[in-house]
Amino acid sequence: MYIEKIREVLDEMGKVVVGQDKLLNRLLIGLFTGGHVLLEGVPGLAKTLTINVMAKVLHLEFKRIQFTPDLLPADLIGTMIYKPKIGDYEVKKGPIFSNLILADEVNRSPAKVQSALLEAMQEKQVTIGDETYLLDRPFVVLATQNPVEQEGTYPLPEAQIDRFMMKVYVDYLDKMKELEVMRRMSDINYDYQIRPILNKEDIFAIRDHVNKVNISDTLERYIIELVFATRRPLDYGLRDEARYIQFGASPRATIYLNRAAKALAYLEGRDYVLPEDIKELAPDIMNHRILLNYEAEADGVRTMTIIDSILRKVAIG
């Protein structure tokens, strides 16, 4: 029942978003597991458009927050405003009180604002004045950052970026897909109408189905081995890679890899996880959790290269 609806969601989004199948897949995995997603890519790759369209198809409340250097925590979570008529303060809730939050160019705001967002992501609540307010469910943050411009940006600290379930790199389209985008968007009168397919109740029901997807003991141990290989590479014969790894992946990597593998299996119509599910998702879940040293930077070694080596050398079972 829900598999068919999910296919309808992808078809509906495909009316607007062209050639970003992996991006759509990862966004749905984040939504169906309660995980936040960080998107990185150059401008113009439809990251913002994709999230906006997804909110409409899923019939969720959506807020876009443009992060800028002068943004304050109160602009994000809200503040207390004095009302002379009643002679007291009143709470004015910020845009964080929504289901889908697009934190656009999250690395353009200073640490205080980033911390306010990341605290809300972790705790699913915010404090305004003396009161604590629970955020609506589902609550998923989809953040974007531009890897090109570094001037005037505030890179997310490793401990904070770890709260994102996945960091997904959004790449350029191929020639045929970009040709299709050009033809569609060059029409000045082009307007898209999106039909809602799922609602909140459907999303929670799908989460229950994802939670029931089977993952064998062997594959659970495989996840553990992959993560431990990032922490103790020498134990796994990864001598060259050990020179470059400063810190390995955190325990969140094991939890999220398990959840995401179940969601991917469900999206592909299976009630069990395959090794290929884990291998496909490992780069997105671990690439922002492995911290390389300066020697790696000097030698031009990338995190993805380390992850590829781990996936090749760590055996299943």
PDB file of C-alpha atoms in Angstrom:
ATOM      1  CA  MET A   1       0.000   0.000   0.000  1.00  0.00           C
ATOM      2  CA  TYR A   2       2.576   2.543   1.101  1.00  0.00           C
ATOM      3  CA  ILE A   3       5.159   1.400  -1.439  1.00  0.00           C
ATOM      4  CA  GLU A   4       2.775   2.435  -4.210  1.00  0.00           C
ATOM      5  CA  LYS A   5       2.216   5.789  -2.538  1.00  0.00           C
ATOM      6  CA  ILE A   6       5.965   6.338  -2.241  1.00  0.00           C
ATOM      7  CA  ARG A   7       6.295   5.668  -5.975  1.00  0.00           C
ATOM      8  CA  GLU A   8       3.569   8.259  -6.537  1.00  0.00           C
ATOM      9  CA  VAL A   9       5.563  10.711  -4.398  1.00  0.00           C
ATOM     10  CA  LEU A  10       8.661  10.167  -6.548  1.00  0.00           C
ATOM     11  CA  ASP A  11       6.639  10.496  -9.760  1.00  0.00           C
ATOM     12  CA  GLU A  12       5.018  13.706  -8.546  1.00  0.00           C
ATOM     13  CA  MET A  13       8.355  15.206  -7.543  1.00  0.00           C
ATOM     14  CA  GLY A  14       9.803  14.084 -10.891  1.00  0.00           C
ATOM     15  CA  LYS A  15       7.431  16.522 -12.598  1.00  0.00           C
ATOM     16  CA  VAL A  16       9.600  19.323 -11.221  1.00  0.00           C
ATOM     17  CA  VAL A  17      12.924  17.844 -10.097  1.00  0.00           C
ATOM     18  CA  VAL A  18      14.972  16.284 -12.888  1.00  0.00           C
ATOM     19  CA  GLY A  19      17.774  13.757 -12.496  1.00  0.00           C
ATOM     20  CA  GLN A  20      18.262  13.906  -8.723  1.00  0.00           C
ATOM     21  CA  ASP A  21      17.176  10.351  -7.931  1.00  0.00           C
ATOM     22  CA  LYS A  22      19.816   9.806  -5.258  1.00  0.00           C
ATOM     23  CA  LEU A  23      18.955  13.107  -3.570  1.00  0.00           C
ATOM     24  CA  LEU A  24      15.243  12.224  -3.460  1.00  0.00           C
ATOM     25  CA  ASN A  25      16.050   8.775  -2.097  1.00  0.00           C
ATOM     26  CA  ARG A  26      18.233  10.131   0.702  1.00  0.00           C
ATOM     27  CA  LEU A  27      15.694  12.802   1.668  1.00  0.00           C
ATOM     28  CA  LEU A  28      12.967  10.164   1.986  1.00  0.00           C
ATOM     29  CA  ILE A  29      15.288   7.929   4.035  1.00  0.00           C
ATOM     30  CA  GLY A  30      15.897  10.863   6.391  1.00  0.00           C
ATOM     31  CA  LEU A  31      12.183  11.579   6.677  1.00  0.00           C
ATOM     32  CA  PHE A  32      11.183   7.943   7.273  1.00  0.00           C
ATOM     33  CA  THR A  33      13.842   7.440   9.969  1.00  0.00           C
ATOM     34  CA  GLY A  34      13.688  10.846  11.660  1.00  0.00           C
ATOM     35  CA  GLY A  35      17.216  11.714  10.526  1.00  0.00           C
ATOM     36  CA  HIS A  36      18.459  15.161   9.506  1.00  0.00           C
ATOM     37  CA  VAL A  37      20.271  15.560   6.196  1.00  0.00           C
ATOM     38  CA  LEU A  38      23.076  17.933   5.191  1.00  0.00           C
ATOM     39  CA  LEU A  39      23.326  18.634   1.466  1.00  0.00           C
ATOM     40  CA  GLU A  40      26.523  19.946  -0.055  1.00  0.00           C
ATOM     41  CA  GLY A  41      26.847  21.139  -3.625  1.00  0.00           C
ATOM     42  CA  VAL A  42      27.481  24.160  -5.788  1.00  0.00           C
ATOM     43  CA  PRO A  43      24.605  26.625  -6.363  1.00  0.00           C
ATOM     44  CA  GLY A  44      21.946  25.906  -8.961  1.00  0.00           C
ATOM     45  CA  LEU A  45      21.551  22.145  -8.462  1.00  0.00           C
ATOM     46  CA  ALA A  46      17.917  22.373  -7.269  1.00  0.00           C
ATOM     47  CA  LYS A  47      18.627  21.561  -3.615  1.00  0.00           C
ATOM     48  CA  THR A  48      16.205  24.202  -2.317  1.00  0.00           C
ATOM     49  CA  LEU A  49      13.612  23.461  -5.014  1.00  0.00           C
ATOM     50  CA  THR A  50      13.691  19.738  -4.229  1.00  0.00           C
ATOM     51  CA  ILE A  51      13.023  20.263  -0.523  1.00  0.00           C
ATOM     52  CA  ASN A  52      10.247  22.770  -1.241  1.00  0.00           C
ATOM     53  CA  VAL A  53       8.527  20.358  -3.636  1.00  0.00           C
ATOM     54  CA  MET A  54       8.902  17.458  -1.198  1.00  0.00           C
ATOM     55  CA  ALA A  55       7.134  19.424   1.539  1.00  0.00           C
ATOM     56  CA  LYS A  56       4.165  20.032  -0.778  1.00  0.00           C
ATOM     57  CA  VAL A  57       3.944  16.400  -1.887  1.00  0.00           C
ATOM     58  CA  LEU A  58       4.037  15.223   1.733  1.00  0.00           C
ATOM     59  CA  HIS A  59       1.557  17.855   2.926  1.00  0.00           C
ATOM     60  CA  LEU A  60       3.907  19.041   5.672  1.00  0.00           C
ATOM     61  CA  GLU A  61       4.425  22.496   7.092  1.00  0.00           C
ATOM     62  CA  PHE A  62       7.594  23.874   5.565  1.00  0.00           C
ATOM     63  CA  LYS A  63       9.826  26.809   6.508  1.00  0.00           C
ATOM     64  CA  ARG A  64      12.893  28.035   4.689  1.00  0.00           C
ATOM     65  CA  ILE A  65      15.466  29.908   6.750  1.00  0.00           C
ATOM     66  CA  GLN A  66      18.201  31.774   4.915  1.00  0.00           C
ATOM     67  CA  PHE A  67      21.241  31.718   7.176  1.00  0.00           C
ATOM     68  CA  THR A  68      23.199  34.964   7.106  1.00  0.00           C
ATOM     69  CA  PRO A  69      26.045  36.387   9.247  1.00  0.00           C
ATOM     70  CA  ASP A  70      23.634  38.728  11.072  1.00  0.00           C
ATOM     71  CA  LEU A  71      21.063  36.027  11.950  1.00  0.00           C
ATOM     72  CA  LEU A  72      20.376  35.698  15.684  1.00  0.00           C
ATOM     73  CA  PRO A  73      19.232  32.635  17.667  1.00  0.00           C
ATOM     74  CA  ALA A  74      15.960  34.461  18.420  1.00  0.00           C
ATOM     75  CA  ASP A  75      15.328  34.763  14.659  1.00  0.00           C
ATOM     76  CA  LEU A  76      15.382  30.994  14.544  1.00  0.00           C
ATOM     77  CA  ILE A  77      13.659  29.718  17.697  1.00  0.00           C
ATOM     78  CA  GLY A  78      11.618  32.779  18.700  1.00  0.00           C
ATOM     79  CA  THR A  79      11.657  35.217  21.589  1.00  0.00           C
ATOM     80  CA  MET A  80       9.608  36.937  24.304  1.00  0.00           C
ATOM     81  CA  ILE A  81       7.906  40.144  23.196  1.00  0.00           C
ATOM     82  CA  TYR A  82       6.520  42.685  25.658  1.00  0.00           C
ATOM     83  CA  LYS A  83       2.865  43.589  25.013  1.00  0.00           C
ATOM     84  CA  PRO A  84       1.955  46.956  26.601  1.00  0.00           C
ATOM     85  CA  LYS A  85      -1.787  46.245  26.299  1.00  0.00           C
ATOM     86  CA  ILE A  86      -1.614  43.227  28.580  1.00  0.00           C
ATOM     87  CA  GLY A  87       1.383  44.460  30.576  1.00  0.00           C
ATOM     88  CA  ASP A  88       3.219  41.173  30.132  1.00  0.00           C
ATOM     89  CA  TYR A  89       5.482  39.236  27.801  1.00  0.00           C
ATOM     90  CA  GLU A  90       4.156  37.009  25.059  1.00  0.00           C
ATOM     91  CA  VAL A  91       5.975  34.211  23.230  1.00  0.00           C
ATOM     92  CA  LYS A  92       6.587  34.734  19.536  1.00  0.00           C
ATOM     93  CA  LYS A  93       7.608  31.393  18.081  1.00  0.00           C
ATOM     94  CA  GLY A  94      10.245  31.316  15.362  1.00  0.00           C
ATOM     95  CA  PRO A  95      10.318  29.411  12.047  1.00  0.00           C
ATOM     96  CA  ILE A  96      11.865  26.361  13.764  1.00  0.00           C
ATOM     97  CA  PHE A  97       8.281  25.409  14.717  1.00  0.00           C
ATOM     98  CA  SER A  98       7.556  23.510  11.529  1.00  0.00           C
ATOM     99  CA  ASN A  99       7.811  19.950  10.161  1.00  0.00           C
ATOM    100  CA  LEU A 100      10.387  20.415   7.446  1.00  0.00           C
ATOM    101  CA  ILE A 101      13.079  23.033   7.994  1.00  0.00           C
ATOM    102  CA  LEU A 102      15.316  24.114   5.156  1.00  0.00           C
ATOM    103  CA  ALA A 103      18.421  25.678   6.699  1.00  0.00           C
ATOM    104  CA  ASP A 104      19.776  27.278   3.558  1.00  0.00           C
ATOM    105  CA  GLU A 105      23.542  27.880   3.551  1.00  0.00           C
ATOM    106  CA  VAL A 106      23.794  26.857   7.200  1.00  0.00           C
ATOM    107  CA  ASN A 107      27.525  27.624   7.266  1.00  0.00           C
ATOM    108  CA  ARG A 108      26.910  31.349   6.724  1.00  0.00           C
ATOM    109  CA  SER A 109      25.796  31.967  10.314  1.00  0.00           C
ATOM    110  CA  PRO A 110      27.998  32.141  13.414  1.00  0.00           C
ATOM    111  CA  ALA A 111      28.287  29.464  16.096  1.00  0.00           C
ATOM    112  CA  LYS A 112      25.447  30.680  18.354  1.00  0.00           C
ATOM    113  CA  VAL A 113      22.854  30.309  15.612  1.00  0.00           C
ATOM    114  CA  GLN A 114      24.218  26.959  14.477  1.00  0.00           C
ATOM    115  CA  SER A 115      24.147  25.724  18.076  1.00  0.00           C
ATOM    116  CA  ALA A 116      20.521  26.828  18.509  1.00  0.00           C
ATOM    117  CA  LEU A 117      19.552  24.877  15.383  1.00  0.00           C
ATOM    118  CA  LEU A 118      21.544  21.784  16.296  1.00  0.00           C
ATOM    119  CA  GLU A 119      20.155  21.740  19.843  1.00  0.00           C
ATOM    120  CA  ALA A 120      16.641  21.750  18.406  1.00  0.00           C
ATOM    121  CA  MET A 121      17.646  18.911  16.069  1.00  0.00           C
ATOM    122  CA  GLN A 122      18.929  16.798  18.950  1.00  0.00           C
ATOM    123  CA  GLU A 123      16.370  17.541  21.655  1.00  0.00           C
ATOM    124  CA  LYS A 124      13.296  18.121  19.441  1.00  0.00           C
ATOM    125  CA  GLN A 125      12.480  21.062  21.712  1.00  0.00           C
ATOM    126  CA  VAL A 126      13.491  24.684  22.306  1.00  0.00           C
ATOM    127  CA  THR A 127      13.533  26.945  25.338  1.00  0.00           C
ATOM    128  CA  ILE A 128      12.164  30.471  25.124  1.00  0.00           C
ATOM    129  CA  GLY A 129      12.402  32.443  28.351  1.00  0.00           C
ATOM    130  CA  ASP A 130      11.641  30.019  31.170  1.00  0.00           C
ATOM    131  CA  GLU A 131       9.433  27.710  29.131  1.00  0.00           C
ATOM    132  CA  THR A 132      10.355  24.672  27.065  1.00  0.00           C
ATOM    133  CA  TYR A 133       8.331  23.994  23.920  1.00  0.00           C
ATOM    134  CA  LEU A 134       8.192  20.655  22.091  1.00  0.00           C
ATOM    135  CA  LEU A 135       8.562  20.815  18.334  1.00  0.00           C
ATOM    136  CA  ASP A 136       5.919  19.326  16.071  1.00  0.00           C
ATOM    137  CA  ARG A 137       6.434  15.815  14.719  1.00  0.00           C
ATOM    138  CA  PRO A 138       7.750  14.870  12.277  1.00  0.00           C
ATOM    139  CA  PHE A 139      10.597  17.347  12.613  1.00  0.00           C
ATOM    140  CA  VAL A 140      13.390  17.057  10.061  1.00  0.00           C
ATOM    141  CA  VAL A 141      16.113  19.583   9.247  1.00  0.00           C
ATOM    142  CA  LEU A 142      17.473  19.619   5.718  1.00  0.00           C
ATOM    143  CA  ALA A 143      20.473  21.910   5.602  1.00  0.00           C
ATOM    144  CA  THR A 144      22.522  23.059   2.620  1.00  0.00           C
ATOM    145  CA  GLN A 145      26.020  24.398   2.426  1.00  0.00           C
ATOM    146  CA  ASN A 146      28.044  25.716  -0.470  1.00  0.00           C
ATOM    147  CA  PRO A 147      31.538  24.186  -0.717  1.00  0.00           C
ATOM    148  CA  VAL A 148      32.818  26.825  -3.144  1.00  0.00           C
ATOM    149  CA  GLU A 149      32.760  30.021  -1.113  1.00  0.00           C
ATOM    150  CA  GLN A 150      34.752  30.005   2.131  1.00  0.00           C
ATOM    151  CA  GLU A 151      34.969  33.744   2.778  1.00  0.00           C
ATOM    152  CA  GLY A 152      32.394  34.893   5.319  1.00  0.00           C
ATOM    153  CA  THR A 153      31.403  31.364   6.312  1.00  0.00           C
ATOM    154  CA  TYR A 154      31.522  29.523   9.627  1.00  0.00           C
ATOM    155  CA  PRO A 155      32.196  25.799   9.051  1.00  0.00           C
ATOM    156  CA  LEU A 156      30.180  23.489  11.268  1.00  0.00           C
ATOM    157  CA  PRO A 157      32.331  21.929  14.026  1.00  0.00           C
ATOM    158  CA  GLU A 158      32.794  18.168  13.769  1.00  0.00           C
ATOM    159  CA  ALA A 159      30.885  17.499  17.009  1.00  0.00           C
ATOM    160  CA  GLN A 160      27.889  19.433  15.682  1.00  0.00           C
ATOM    161  CA  ILE A 161      27.923  18.114  12.140  1.00  0.00           C
ATOM    162  CA  ASP A 162      27.771  14.599  13.629  1.00  0.00           C
ATOM    163  CA  ARG A 163      24.111  15.223  14.467  1.00  0.00           C
ATOM    164  CA  PHE A 164      23.217  15.010  10.796  1.00  0.00           C
ATOM    165  CA  MET A 165      22.283  11.497   9.801  1.00  0.00           C
ATOM    166  CA  MET A 166      23.785  11.910   6.331  1.00  0.00           C
ATOM    167  CA  LYS A 167      25.911  14.325   4.407  1.00  0.00           C
ATOM    168  CA  VAL A 168      24.964  14.011   0.756  1.00  0.00           C
ATOM    169  CA  TYR A 169      27.019  15.469  -2.081  1.00  0.00           C
ATOM    170  CA  VAL A 170      24.821  16.828  -4.874  1.00  0.00           C
ATOM    171  CA  ASP A 171      26.595  16.718  -8.212  1.00  0.00           C
ATOM    172  CA  TYR A 172      26.002  18.171 -11.676  1.00  0.00           C
ATOM    173  CA  LEU A 173      23.466  16.517 -13.974  1.00  0.00           C
ATOM    174  CA  ASP A 174      24.516  14.693 -17.134  1.00  0.00           C
ATOM    175  CA  LYS A 175      24.045  16.378 -20.515  1.00  0.00           C
ATOM    176  CA  MET A 176      20.624  14.900 -21.341  1.00  0.00           C
ATOM    177  CA  LYS A 177      19.161  15.702 -17.921  1.00  0.00           C
ATOM    178  CA  GLU A 178      20.492  19.252 -18.017  1.00  0.00           C
ATOM    179  CA  LEU A 179      19.037  19.651 -21.509  1.00  0.00           C
ATOM    180  CA  GLU A 180      15.656  18.627 -20.104  1.00  0.00           C
ATOM    181  CA  VAL A 181      15.995  21.131 -17.244  1.00  0.00           C
ATOM    182  CA  MET A 182      16.935  23.890 -19.684  1.00  0.00           C
ATOM    183  CA  ARG A 183      13.968  23.231 -21.958  1.00  0.00           C
ATOM    184  CA  ARG A 184      11.556  23.088 -19.043  1.00  0.00           C
ATOM    185  CA  MET A 185      12.790  26.095 -17.081  1.00  0.00           C
ATOM    186  CA  SER A 186      13.464  28.358 -20.075  1.00  0.00           C
ATOM    187  CA  ASP A 187       9.695  28.556 -20.569  1.00  0.00           C
ATOM    188  CA  ILE A 188       8.860  31.866 -18.894  1.00  0.00           C
ATOM    189  CA  ASN A 189       5.281  30.710 -18.308  1.00  0.00           C
ATOM    190  CA  TYR A 190       6.320  27.406 -16.733  1.00  0.00           C
ATOM    191  CA  ASP A 191       4.353  26.727 -13.575  1.00  0.00           C
ATOM    192  CA  TYR A 192       4.142  23.498 -11.650  1.00  0.00           C
ATOM    193  CA  GLN A 193       1.206  22.251  -9.604  1.00  0.00           C
ATOM    194  CA  ILE A 194       2.089  19.674  -6.960  1.00  0.00           C
ATOM    195  CA  ARG A 195      -0.463  17.171  -5.694  1.00  0.00           C
ATOM    196  CA  PRO A 196      -0.167  16.093  -2.032  1.00  0.00           C
ATOM    197  CA  ILE A 197       0.281  12.315  -1.769  1.00  0.00           C
ATOM    198  CA  LEU A 198       1.155  11.523   1.860  1.00  0.00           C
ATOM    199  CA  ASN A 199       0.291  13.132   5.195  1.00  0.00           C
ATOM    200  CA  LYS A 200       1.668  12.983   8.741  1.00  0.00           C
ATOM    201  CA  GLU A 201      -0.248   9.827   9.631  1.00  0.00           C
ATOM    202  CA  ASP A 202       1.131   8.065   6.552  1.00  0.00           C
ATOM    203  CA  ILE A 203       4.686   9.085   7.446  1.00  0.00           C
ATOM    204  CA  PHE A 204       4.380   7.691  10.983  1.00  0.00           C
ATOM    205  CA  ALA A 205       2.871   4.474   9.588  1.00  0.00           C
ATOM    206  CA  ILE A 206       5.766   4.134   7.130  1.00  0.00           C
ATOM    207  CA  ARG A 207       8.221   4.658  10.018  1.00  0.00           C
ATOM    208  CA  ASP A 208       6.607   1.713  11.800  1.00  0.00           C
ATOM    209  CA  HIS A 209       7.011  -0.457   8.682  1.00  0.00           C
ATOM    210  CA  VAL A 210      10.667   0.590   8.315  1.00  0.00           C
ATOM    211  CA  ASN A 211      11.291  -0.278  11.955  1.00  0.00           C
ATOM    212  CA  LYS A 212      10.046  -3.828  11.304  1.00  0.00           C
ATOM    213  CA  VAL A 213      12.430  -4.488   8.406  1.00  0.00           C
ATOM    214  CA  ASN A 214      14.698  -7.431   9.284  1.00  0.00           C
ATOM    215  CA  ILE A 215      18.452  -7.078   9.576  1.00  0.00           C
ATOM    216  CA  SER A 216      20.462 -10.211  10.354  1.00  0.00           C
ATOM    217  CA  ASP A 217      22.980 -10.542  13.176  1.00  0.00           C
ATOM    218  CA  THR A 218      25.685 -10.940  10.530  1.00  0.00           C
ATOM    219  CA  LEU A 219      24.854  -7.585   8.942  1.00  0.00           C
ATOM    220  CA  GLU A 220      24.547  -5.864  12.313  1.00  0.00           C
ATOM    221  CA  ARG A 221      28.059  -7.066  13.125  1.00  0.00           C
ATOM    222  CA  TYR A 222      29.201  -5.955   9.660  1.00  0.00           C
ATOM    223  CA  ILE A 223      28.066  -2.407  10.486  1.00  0.00           C
ATOM    224  CA  ILE A 224      30.045  -2.541  13.727  1.00  0.00           C
ATOM    225  CA  GLU A 225      33.148  -3.774  11.877  1.00  0.00           C
ATOM    226  CA  LEU A 226      32.893  -0.969   9.296  1.00  0.00           C
ATOM    227  CA  VAL A 227      32.676   1.715  11.979  1.00  0.00           C
ATOM    228  CA  PHE A 228      35.458   0.195  14.093  1.00  0.00           C
ATOM    229  CA  ALA A 229      37.669   0.066  10.999  1.00  0.00           C
ATOM    230  CA  THR A 230      37.535   3.874  10.951  1.00  0.00           C
ATOM    231  CA  ARG A 231      38.719   3.971  14.581  1.00  0.00           C
ATOM    232  CA  ARG A 232      41.300   1.164  14.554  1.00  0.00           C
ATOM    233  CA  PRO A 233      42.365   0.875  10.918  1.00  0.00           C
ATOM    234  CA  LEU A 234      45.561  -1.039  11.734  1.00  0.00           C
ATOM    235  CA  ASP A 235      43.486  -3.896  13.194  1.00  0.00           C
ATOM    236  CA  TYR A 236      41.893  -4.325   9.749  1.00  0.00           C
ATOM    237  CA  GLY A 237      45.095  -4.188   7.687  1.00  0.00           C
ATOM    238  CA  LEU A 238      44.456  -0.595   6.626  1.00  0.00           C
ATOM    239  CA  ARG A 239      48.043   0.569   7.069  1.00  0.00           C
ATOM    240  CA  ASP A 240      48.044   3.305   4.433  1.00  0.00           C
ATOM    241  CA  GLU A 241      44.677   4.656   5.575  1.00  0.00           C
ATOM    242  CA  ALA A 242      45.770   4.672   9.248  1.00  0.00           C
ATOM    243  CA  ARG A 243      48.323   7.394   8.436  1.00  0.00           C
ATOM    244  CA  TYR A 244      45.541   9.789   7.499  1.00  0.00           C
ATOM    245  CA  ILE A 245      42.720   9.153  10.006  1.00  0.00           C
ATOM    246  CA  GLN A 246      42.764  11.434  13.043  1.00  0.00           C
ATOM    247  CA  PHE A 247      39.370  10.421  14.476  1.00  0.00           C
ATOM    248  CA  GLY A 248      37.008   7.666  13.381  1.00  0.00           C
ATOM    249  CA  ALA A 249      33.236   7.622  13.129  1.00  0.00           C
ATOM    250  CA  SER A 250      31.111   8.120  16.252  1.00  0.00           C
ATOM    251  CA  PRO A 251      28.517   5.653  17.644  1.00  0.00           C
ATOM    252  CA  ARG A 252      25.852   7.622  15.765  1.00  0.00           C
ATOM    253  CA  ALA A 253      27.286   6.105  12.579  1.00  0.00           C
ATOM    254  CA  THR A 254      26.321   2.577  13.685  1.00  0.00           C
ATOM    255  CA  ILE A 255      22.813   3.631  14.692  1.00  0.00           C
ATOM    256  CA  TYR A 256      22.125   5.643  11.551  1.00  0.00           C
ATOM    257  CA  LEU A 257      23.619   3.041   9.219  1.00  0.00           C
ATOM    258  CA  ASN A 258      21.277   0.445  10.692  1.00  0.00           C
ATOM    259  CA  ARG A 259      18.220   2.695  10.380  1.00  0.00           C
ATOM    260  CA  ALA A 260      19.077   3.934   6.902  1.00  0.00           C
ATOM    261  CA  ALA A 261      19.722   0.409   5.585  1.00  0.00           C
ATOM    262  CA  LYS A 262      16.256  -0.645   6.783  1.00  0.00           C
ATOM    263  CA  ALA A 263      14.688   2.397   5.109  1.00  0.00           C
ATOM    264  CA  LEU A 264      16.516   1.751   1.829  1.00  0.00           C
ATOM    265  CA  ALA A 265      15.381  -1.877   1.863  1.00  0.00           C
ATOM    266  CA  TYR A 266      11.792  -0.756   2.478  1.00  0.00           C
ATOM    267  CA  LEU A 267      11.911   1.802  -0.351  1.00  0.00           C
ATOM    268  CA  GLU A 268      13.039  -0.995  -2.664  1.00  0.00           C
ATOM    269  CA  GLY A 269      10.125  -3.188  -1.612  1.00  0.00           C
ATOM    270  CA  ARG A 270      11.989  -5.588   0.685  1.00  0.00           C
ATOM    271  CA  ASP A 271      11.403  -6.501   4.325  1.00  0.00           C
ATOM    272  CA  TYR A 272      15.051  -7.455   4.853  1.00  0.00           C
ATOM    273  CA  VAL A 273      18.405  -5.688   4.546  1.00  0.00           C
ATOM    274  CA  LEU A 274      21.076  -6.750   2.065  1.00  0.00           C
ATOM    275  CA  PRO A 275      24.838  -6.080   2.356  1.00  0.00           C
ATOM    276  CA  GLU A 276      24.493  -3.836  -0.707  1.00  0.00           C
ATOM    277  CA  ASP A 277      22.155  -1.530   1.243  1.00  0.00           C
ATOM    278  CA  ILE A 278      24.831  -0.963   3.887  1.00  0.00           C
ATOM    279  CA  LYS A 279      27.585  -0.476   1.303  1.00  0.00           C
ATOM    280  CA  GLU A 280      25.502   2.019  -0.660  1.00  0.00           C
ATOM    281  CA  LEU A 281      24.729   4.173   2.379  1.00  0.00           C
ATOM    282  CA  ALA A 282      28.064   3.956   4.215  1.00  0.00           C
ATOM    283  CA  PRO A 283      29.658   6.860   2.283  1.00  0.00           C
ATOM    284  CA  ASP A 284      26.748   9.244   3.030  1.00  0.00           C
ATOM    285  CA  ILE A 285      26.635   8.315   6.715  1.00  0.00           C
ATOM    286  CA  MET A 286      30.370   8.193   7.428  1.00  0.00           C
ATOM    287  CA  ASN A 287      31.889  10.875   5.185  1.00  0.00           C
ATOM    288  CA  HIS A 288      31.298  13.694   7.701  1.00  0.00           C
ATOM    289  CA  ARG A 289      32.199  11.563  10.726  1.00  0.00           C
ATOM    290  CA  ILE A 290      35.761  10.644   9.784  1.00  0.00           C
ATOM    291  CA  LEU A 291      38.231  13.408  10.557  1.00  0.00           C
ATOM    292  CA  LEU A 292      41.424  13.320   8.509  1.00  0.00           C
ATOM    293  CA  ASN A 293      44.731  14.871   9.562  1.00  0.00           C
ATOM    294  CA  TYR A 294      46.907  17.477   7.857  1.00  0.00           C
ATOM    295  CA  GLU A 295      48.979  14.789   6.168  1.00  0.00           C
ATOM    296  CA  ALA A 296      45.874  13.638   4.303  1.00  0.00           C
ATOM    297  CA  GLU A 297      45.228  17.197   3.148  1.00  0.00           C
ATOM    298  CA  ALA A 298      48.841  17.534   2.003  1.00  0.00           C
ATOM    299  CA  ASP A 299      48.660  14.267   0.060  1.00  0.00           C
ATOM    300  CA  GLY A 300      45.273  15.054  -1.445  1.00  0.00           C
ATOM    301  CA  VAL A 301      43.547  12.113   0.252  1.00  0.00           C
ATOM    302  CA  ARG A 302      39.758  12.475   0.544  1.00  0.00           C
ATOM    303  CA  THR A 303      37.421  10.895   3.080  1.00  0.00           C
ATOM    304  CA  MET A 304      35.559   9.050   0.322  1.00  0.00           C
ATOM    305  CA  THR A 305      38.802   7.336  -0.684  1.00  0.00           C
ATOM    306  CA  ILE A 306      39.240   6.077   2.891  1.00  0.00           C
ATOM    307  CA  ILE A 307      35.646   4.804   2.993  1.00  0.00           C
ATOM    308  CA  ASP A 308      36.084   2.988  -0.347  1.00  0.00           C
ATOM    309  CA  SER A 309      39.152   1.199   1.044  1.00  0.00           C
ATOM    310  CA  ILE A 310      37.276   0.192   4.191  1.00  0.00           C
ATOM    311  CA  LEU A 311      34.359  -1.195   2.175  1.00  0.00           C
ATOM    312  CA  ARG A 312      36.755  -3.220   0.019  1.00  0.00           C
ATOM    313  CA  LYS A 313      38.829  -4.650   2.868  1.00  0.00           C
ATOM    314  CA  VAL A 314      36.330  -5.289   5.666  1.00  0.00           C
ATOM    315  CA  ALA A 315      34.694  -8.664   5.162  1.00  0.00           C
ATOM    316  CA  ILE A 316      31.085  -9.574   5.925  1.00  0.00           C
ATOM    317  CA  GLY A 317      30.776 -12.152   8.677  1.00  0.00           C
TER     318      GLY A 317
END
